[in-house]
Amino acid sequence: MSHRTLPTLYPIQYQDLVVRALIEDLGRGGDLTSDATVPSDLVGTARLVARERGIASGTEVAMAVFHTLDQRVVRVSSADDGTAVRAGSELLCVDGPVRSILAAERTALNFLGRLCGIATLTGRFVAAVAGHGADIVCTRKTTPGLRTLEKYAVRCGGGANHRFGLDDAVLIKDNHLVAAGGVAAAVGGARGVAGHTVKVELEVDTLEQLDEALALGVDAVLLDNMSLEELRRAVEMVAGRAVTEASGGVTLDNVAEIAATGVDLISVGALTHSARSLDVSLELELG
Amino acid sequence: MSHRTLPTLYPIQYQDLVVRALIEDLGRGGDLTSDATVPSDLVGTARLVARERGIASGTEVAMAVFHTLDQRVVRVSSADDGTAVRAGSELLCVDGPVRSILAAERTALNFLGRLCGIATLTGRFVAAVAGHGADIVCTRKTTPGLRTLEKYAVRCGGGANHRFGLDDAVLIKDNHLVAAGGVAAAVGGARGVAGHTVKVELEVDTLEQLDEALALGVDAVLLDNMSLEELRRAVEMVAGRAVTEASGGVTLDNVAEIAATGVDLISVGALTHSARSLDVSLELELG
Amino acid sequence: MSHRTLPTLYPIQYQDLVVRALIEDLGRGGDLTSDATVPSDLVGTARLVARERGIASGTEVAMAVFHTLDQRVVRVSSADDGTAVRAGSELLCVDGPVRSILAAERTALNFLGRLCGIATLTGRFVAAVAGHGADIVCTRKTTPGLRTLEKYAVRCGGGANHRFGLDDAVLIKDNHLVAAGGVAAAVGGARGVAGHTVKVELEVDTLEQLDEALALGVDAVLLDNMSLEELRRAVEMVAGRAVTEASGGVTLDNVAEIAATGVDLISVGALTHSARSLDVSLELELG
Amino acid sequence: MSHRTLPTLYPIQYQDLVVRALIEDLGRGGDLTSDATVPSDLVGTARLVARERGIASGTEVAMAVFHTLDQRVVRVSSADDGTAVRAGSELLCVDGPVRSILAAERTALNFLGRLCGIATLTGRFVAAVAGHGADIVCTRKTTPGLRTLEKYAVRCGGGANHRFGLDDAVLIKDNHLVAAGGVAAAVGGARGVAGHTVKVELEVDTLEQLDEALALGVDAVLLDNMSLEELRRAVEMVAGRAVTEASGGVTLDNVAEIAATGVDLISVGALTHSARSLDVSLELELG
Amino acid sequence: MSHRTLPTLYPIQYQDLVVRALIEDLGRGGDLTSDATVPSDLVGTARLVARERGIASGTEVAMAVFHTLDQRVVRVSSADDGTAVRAGSELLCVDGPVRSILAAERTALNFLGRLCGIATLTGRFVAAVAGHGADIVCTRKTTPGLRTLEKYAVRCGGGANHRFGLDDAVLIKDNHLVAAGGVAAAVGGARGVAGHTVKVELEVDTLEQLDEALALGVDAVLLDNMSLEELRRAVEMVAGRAVTEASGGVTLDNVAEIAATGVDLISVGALTHSARSLDVSLELELG
Amino acid sequence: MSHRTLPTLYPIQYQDLVVRALIEDLGRGGDLTSDATVPSDLVGTARLVARERGIASGTEVAMAVFHTLDQRVVRVSSADDGTAVRAGSELLCVDGPVRSILAAERTALNFLGRLCGIATLTGRFVAAVAGHGADIVCTRKTTPGLRTLEKYAVRCGGGANHRFGLDDAVLIKDNHLVAAGGVAAAVGGARGVAGHTVKVELEVDTLEQLDEALALGVDAVLLDNMSLEELRRAVEMVAGRAVTEASGGVTLDNVAEIAATGVDLISVGALTHSARSLDVSLELELG
């Protein structure tokens, strides 16, 4: 089990999404074009190929799209999620009735392009901080309904996962502090409410707040929109007593500098809310 | 009814998605942080504000997120979808229990940021072709499960919609041609299968194919990855007998040149598969 | 690909309906009678037989009913959807545990009888207009939840499909004209709103309206409740510039006369809203 | 509480069906035509009117269709389910935004036409046996997914309900008898399996079987496809010891004769599997 | 077919529940612990073992839990539902990837422990009344969503099923009597409303009410909270003219005395609302 | 915000469950008895009353049951969840149509009885350890589908929540240790896989394992089935370096002794898998 171990994705975690996506595309009338142009007994082999370099993610889901539409479409081979691919690399190869392959094509590509896109962008951030100790982590800024898959794609790209939702960790932000009436009240409230398996993280905007947070013994501090100099000072102040997470305005251009401050984690919302899809296409061979 | 009329979005078209997104974030345990820090009787006003310029889209959906979680959260005001917003502009303002507002915040922002992001990117393409006659159209490269909303966001940005799925138009692509054994067979098949309300569009890669397509009388031709010169020649050849659609490799840098060739439509997959989210944040005022 | 090519029905298009129908019949307590009377290890062969002449439709769906309830029930043979059957003809033959076969019987017959009934009635209309150029088309007057299957059954009977819903074509009717303020405004609005893959059809009640419609260049005209003489005149006026559809009060008695007017299409709501079920029964042989 | 008391239909019993039917019609793109032709602020009044005589059923469901699509569409008035209507009678009158009324029109009419159709056909059978003591009862030959509504419509027409599914009564038919090895074994099995609230009915094809059934003390006997003479003899033999149900080949032409034999019940599959829809249309008045 | 015949449980009756239960446990992130500690290629055998004596119930459901999560987990052997098990007895043995077995473990045990618990408690009541003629029956006091499974478990324990819901029998209780205005009105109403397959049971609190009920000819009487002496008198009065059911305050201590009064049925809400789970654990063997 | 703060339950967290439970009880035919006996215009007031002492939980859910069935049933008053009730105390009082109140009665009571039952049993354990520092925590041994509600009920009873599922904390048990090949490998794997918000807890069966666990720095240790003496020694060894949780064979008889050993938490599976329902009944007053 290394740091790069991928989470297990069980089919029941995405099967409902796959069915809904297929039905969304088939509509009420099905694939008019393939019905009109493809003989029902024509079989072939389809290769889903990356047209640019990136990181594989979602090959199981894409396979499930084909197989869910027509059980006669079977896997020939596939790349391992989490591995690097070059332009021209095959991500998935399937075999079966051409009509069904073409009917499922767009849905399979939509999943695959998006997940590879997230993994690839994550991989760029991870590469940019190589040599520093910082992990790249995602946020809850995910596409509605796709959180499990998108968080998985971040892992494929070498990133780590922040909390999955509102219920698996406490993360006290500025609005919570105002509502609670200050850091001490907020952290005290969290201790009273959260179970023993729940960690408490606090967003701090200034070093004074950080001081207060450390005195209260939180598990992690989110250092929001701090300058590099502030981040360095914060890391020194924390001195290992809490996990340090830098956040806000992180780009591929500045992430290495941020990592050099010694923070443990750098969270990047763009991994999931603004990754562009990897360019993936389907190449068909008949017979 | 002008060209810019937005489609009506009825709540039943997105309500199920809103519920699933909220539950995805609440998980099994709810919003631990807000429960721990926000008094249950605290009320306030939240403004969802664009932090960069763009085009509004999805304000009704964001409102539905708040209202679905807690019916006591009500709308104060909202921007009209399809209108331009500047950095600092308010997209939506709601009023109600702070605990519920904060529990719904991330889900509302995830919808709003994504839809505004698509509308904004579409708006850039539309602006870039202003003065030419070409419409910017989206594709089926949408996020699984979000097609209705993403196609709506394209309309908010001033773009037009290509087909919504496999069943509302015939679009014959290269793989279909190979399977059918040529253009004539494919178009003939489509005529035999499709009802009288269904249009037939054919992807052509060369001017020779275009010639053949025109002879067969298709409704539209998708001119795939043609050079500007080829596009100009194609438009001349078509001479109004079919709708012309340019596709492939379209960017903000080259879209004006493509429009200048006289094509009717320019389709851009990136509108939905690679738009980055608009930066939107929630500003809370207590009391 | 001939005119008679049937659409592909993928299982995900009806599987949810099959499950709900079975559960609707099993209720909370299951099949009390079969549990009480049929030994659990008894196997047999069941033939689903037409008791009157008609056209087969829905054999795959009926097979799915049995197989969904118990995977040990397998197909022995089945008629091809779209083919004629006589009284006594076998539509489907399955093999498996008798208890499961009897528990699924009524649900399978309910699907099969209804779909064969629609195909059969459609086939009668199609036969009645043979020799004329007119196609028989269905409407949106379908059973709630069964549109895909019922439109498929119409195709099995040799009919063609009108639009599948409100979003795949524009069909401007009298109420729309009143709301829009006239034909020109309505058609203009449609052009502004609909994408390039969407056809526009206009209902016309008089030849004056038809004239106006043709001037506006609509794709199709719905000639509503016109006399045979009006239909003939309308067809002449249109002269191939639009698809002509006769509608209103069509019966097996008058459909040939209507077809003889030269219209392209004759739409018949009764195909789906008033077809009686084909009489189909299950014959069981033990062992 | 008289014999004609209608069952209470709670909205949760049909709400899911209403939503699915509306989405089936709206598809992914919504009502293109109404968006294109109806100003968003136009309001009006719509009357759903029977165009032939019949019996009202499903007015609540039709109202729910409008209200589910747009809560601003409200009821003005409606006929009572179970009452007779003439050609021109109003079944339901609603008020609200015209765009929403027209978008919901077809779905509301599909429910209403079907349910009124079933009630009306049932009413004809009930009228035909007036003066005899027999009740008209429906079967499980209902449309998949609509059993609750269709059984309700039978009640609106004055009919009674047979069992709702496989689990609320035992009904031993010929195939069960063969599987069980005879009447005694089958009835004995039923007694052993069924709870004390479950009645046992047995299909008998001959008077000999009837004799055996009576000796075993079943609650009801289904006299299948018997001649009028056999039915009379059967009623005499039963002499009140069981409920008698005639079944098979019942039509409006022969039902009175069957009733005259003295049977308690006459079951008619056609009530639900072959009723034609009542002709209902929507009349709109603006402003 | 003996009295002990178990109902057939078809997978579609519990499959949805199994999927929801698994997803409830996997959440959005899956089984972190097994992903972290169990090599993905490790296989093993798991035995689900009773740690106390009881009656088996739910082995098929538990098997479905494993198989639904990972189709490679297959059954090795299982106990028959309805049979007695001792401490140490194996209920189910499966084989497959250890990671999937451990991820499904808790969900499988939650189903199995609960259903065996109900069967076991039922079995105790059944054993306590052995030698008397009374059946032990359950009520509608079941866990929301689990009625089918819990009623099945009662049957595994040797009990019988009362009605499954509000629609398969009439059971007139005190509040209904007050609302109807007395026994005669209530029973008359029931006769008018209920179909011929529906039995009518009446709750009686006094022997006077019983007298009235018998005169009206109800199918069963629920003797609520009567003393042993009253029960004996009631049984005598009924003299076989109706089924007699004792109810209220039944415990393992007093159930034999109640049975000795000669009642036909004794209903026990605790069977489903207060059974404790049977202690079942999973024993794993690698390789 | 005190230790006793209850989590917020939003309706969308249980609404789907409420609908399914009501439909489970209404079946296909609705509430035959109330339809037969209760005039449709009769209104009344219903009090849901505890018949024994306990702790309130689930009053909002019970209210939602009535209101979901019929929006005219409204709340008059209700007890606060988490407060003690005596025999005769009112938990909820509603007002509305009697027919709807009686149709919803059993479903509302089934939720309320179960949740109050869990809260009450939890309260007994909490009371038993009063004066010691130990918290009573629940497990994942919950009813399939009801985890959110049952964990909430534990909180109402004064208990704390252990993890909600497999994805919000790592809990390494004996089978994981065997699969991983020892404590060090398992904990190392967990560190590599889990994000920074995830705590790691390790089950230890012996003090030697505890020693090893402490050296590895886990967040919590589950002391499984240890003697009181071992627990005391374990608490000393841990000396505040980890949270200590006692587990296994905990009863109301021995829980105080266990708490006296100084452990931080005592987990009790029985809270959710074996709580008996609180006896709650509905008292109706007409008019």
PDB file of C-alpha atoms in Angstrom, chain B residues 217-286:
ATOM      1  CA  GLY B 217     -30.372  17.128 -50.231  1.00  0.00           C
ATOM      2  CA  VAL B 218     -29.362  16.991 -46.582  1.00  0.00           C
ATOM      3  CA  ASP B 219     -30.591  19.708 -44.235  1.00  0.00           C
ATOM      4  CA  ALA B 220     -27.195  20.655 -42.838  1.00  0.00           C
ATOM      5  CA  VAL B 221     -23.536  19.898 -43.368  1.00  0.00           C
ATOM      6  CA  LEU B 222     -20.937  19.729 -40.656  1.00  0.00           C
ATOM      7  CA  LEU B 223     -17.676  20.917 -42.159  1.00  0.00           C
ATOM      8  CA  ASP B 224     -15.155  19.148 -39.984  1.00  0.00           C
ATOM      9  CA  ASN B 225     -11.649  20.468 -39.469  1.00  0.00           C
ATOM     10  CA  MET B 226     -11.553  22.318 -42.763  1.00  0.00           C
ATOM     11  CA  SER B 227      -9.122  25.109 -43.507  1.00  0.00           C
ATOM     12  CA  LEU B 228     -10.475  28.631 -43.808  1.00  0.00           C
ATOM     13  CA  GLU B 229     -10.079  28.393 -47.542  1.00  0.00           C
ATOM     14  CA  GLU B 230     -12.012  25.140 -47.676  1.00  0.00           C
ATOM     15  CA  LEU B 231     -14.736  26.624 -45.510  1.00  0.00           C
ATOM     16  CA  ARG B 232     -15.100  29.587 -47.874  1.00  0.00           C
ATOM     17  CA  ARG B 233     -15.318  27.257 -50.871  1.00  0.00           C
ATOM     18  CA  ALA B 234     -17.818  25.096 -49.034  1.00  0.00           C
ATOM     19  CA  VAL B 235     -20.064  28.030 -48.230  1.00  0.00           C
ATOM     20  CA  GLU B 236     -20.020  29.024 -51.876  1.00  0.00           C
ATOM     21  CA  MET B 237     -20.811  25.502 -53.006  1.00  0.00           C
ATOM     22  CA  VAL B 238     -23.692  25.164 -50.586  1.00  0.00           C
ATOM     23  CA  ALA B 239     -25.158  28.498 -51.640  1.00  0.00           C
ATOM     24  CA  GLY B 240     -27.933  28.395 -49.111  1.00  0.00           C
ATOM     25  CA  ARG B 241     -29.131  24.911 -49.942  1.00  0.00           C
ATOM     26  CA  ALA B 242     -28.183  23.630 -46.482  1.00  0.00           C
ATOM     27  CA  VAL B 243     -27.146  24.979 -43.142  1.00  0.00           C
ATOM     28  CA  THR B 244     -23.342  25.096 -42.857  1.00  0.00           C
ATOM     29  CA  GLU B 245     -21.634  24.274 -39.589  1.00  0.00           C
ATOM     30  CA  ALA B 246     -17.898  24.624 -38.987  1.00  0.00           C
ATOM     31  CA  SER B 247     -16.407  22.360 -36.371  1.00  0.00           C
ATOM     32  CA  GLY B 248     -13.066  21.266 -34.980  1.00  0.00           C
ATOM     33  CA  GLY B 249     -10.253  23.145 -33.319  1.00  0.00           C
ATOM     34  CA  VAL B 250     -12.250  26.307 -32.760  1.00  0.00           C
ATOM     35  CA  THR B 251     -10.698  28.740 -30.264  1.00  0.00           C
ATOM     36  CA  LEU B 252     -11.281  32.321 -29.211  1.00  0.00           C
ATOM     37  CA  ASP B 253      -8.271  33.196 -31.372  1.00  0.00           C
ATOM     38  CA  ASN B 254      -9.553  31.730 -34.610  1.00  0.00           C
ATOM     39  CA  VAL B 255     -13.311  31.897 -34.285  1.00  0.00           C
ATOM     40  CA  ALA B 256     -13.663  35.316 -35.932  1.00  0.00           C
ATOM     41  CA  GLU B 257     -11.759  34.147 -39.008  1.00  0.00           C
ATOM     42  CA  ILE B 258     -13.954  31.099 -39.202  1.00  0.00           C
ATOM     43  CA  ALA B 259     -17.066  33.223 -38.908  1.00  0.00           C
ATOM     44  CA  ALA B 260     -15.756  35.428 -41.687  1.00  0.00           C
ATOM     45  CA  THR B 261     -15.920  32.483 -44.088  1.00  0.00           C
ATOM     46  CA  GLY B 262     -19.694  32.840 -44.050  1.00  0.00           C
ATOM     47  CA  VAL B 263     -20.634  29.640 -42.289  1.00  0.00           C
ATOM     48  CA  ASP B 264     -23.994  29.673 -40.516  1.00  0.00           C
ATOM     49  CA  LEU B 265     -22.872  27.945 -37.352  1.00  0.00           C
ATOM     50  CA  ILE B 266     -19.685  27.294 -35.456  1.00  0.00           C
ATOM     51  CA  SER B 267     -19.841  24.480 -32.916  1.00  0.00           C
ATOM     52  CA  VAL B 268     -17.554  24.562 -29.920  1.00  0.00           C
ATOM     53  CA  GLY B 269     -17.282  21.543 -27.622  1.00  0.00           C
ATOM     54  CA  ALA B 270     -15.246  23.510 -25.112  1.00  0.00           C
ATOM     55  CA  LEU B 271     -18.297  25.571 -24.142  1.00  0.00           C
ATOM     56  CA  THR B 272     -19.486  22.698 -21.999  1.00  0.00           C
ATOM     57  CA  HIS B 273     -16.576  20.316 -21.560  1.00  0.00           C
ATOM     58  CA  SER B 274     -13.881  22.808 -20.686  1.00  0.00           C
ATOM     59  CA  ALA B 275     -15.374  26.027 -19.368  1.00  0.00           C
ATOM     60  CA  ARG B 276     -13.854  27.044 -16.072  1.00  0.00           C
ATOM     61  CA  SER B 277     -16.269  28.014 -13.312  1.00  0.00           C
ATOM     62  CA  LEU B 278     -16.968  31.652 -12.759  1.00  0.00           C
ATOM     63  CA  ASP B 279     -15.569  32.809  -9.436  1.00  0.00           C
ATOM     64  CA  VAL B 280     -18.620  33.378  -7.251  1.00  0.00           C
ATOM     65  CA  SER B 281     -18.624  33.778  -3.498  1.00  0.00           C
ATOM     66  CA  LEU B 282     -21.157  34.130  -0.715  1.00  0.00           C
ATOM     67  CA  GLU B 283     -21.101  37.173   1.512  1.00  0.00           C
ATOM     68  CA  LEU B 284     -23.052  36.894   4.719  1.00  0.00           C
ATOM     69  CA  GLU B 285     -24.534  39.596   6.861  1.00  0.00           C
ATOM     70  CA  LEU B 286     -26.097  38.635  10.173  1.00  0.00           C
TER      71      LEU B 286
END
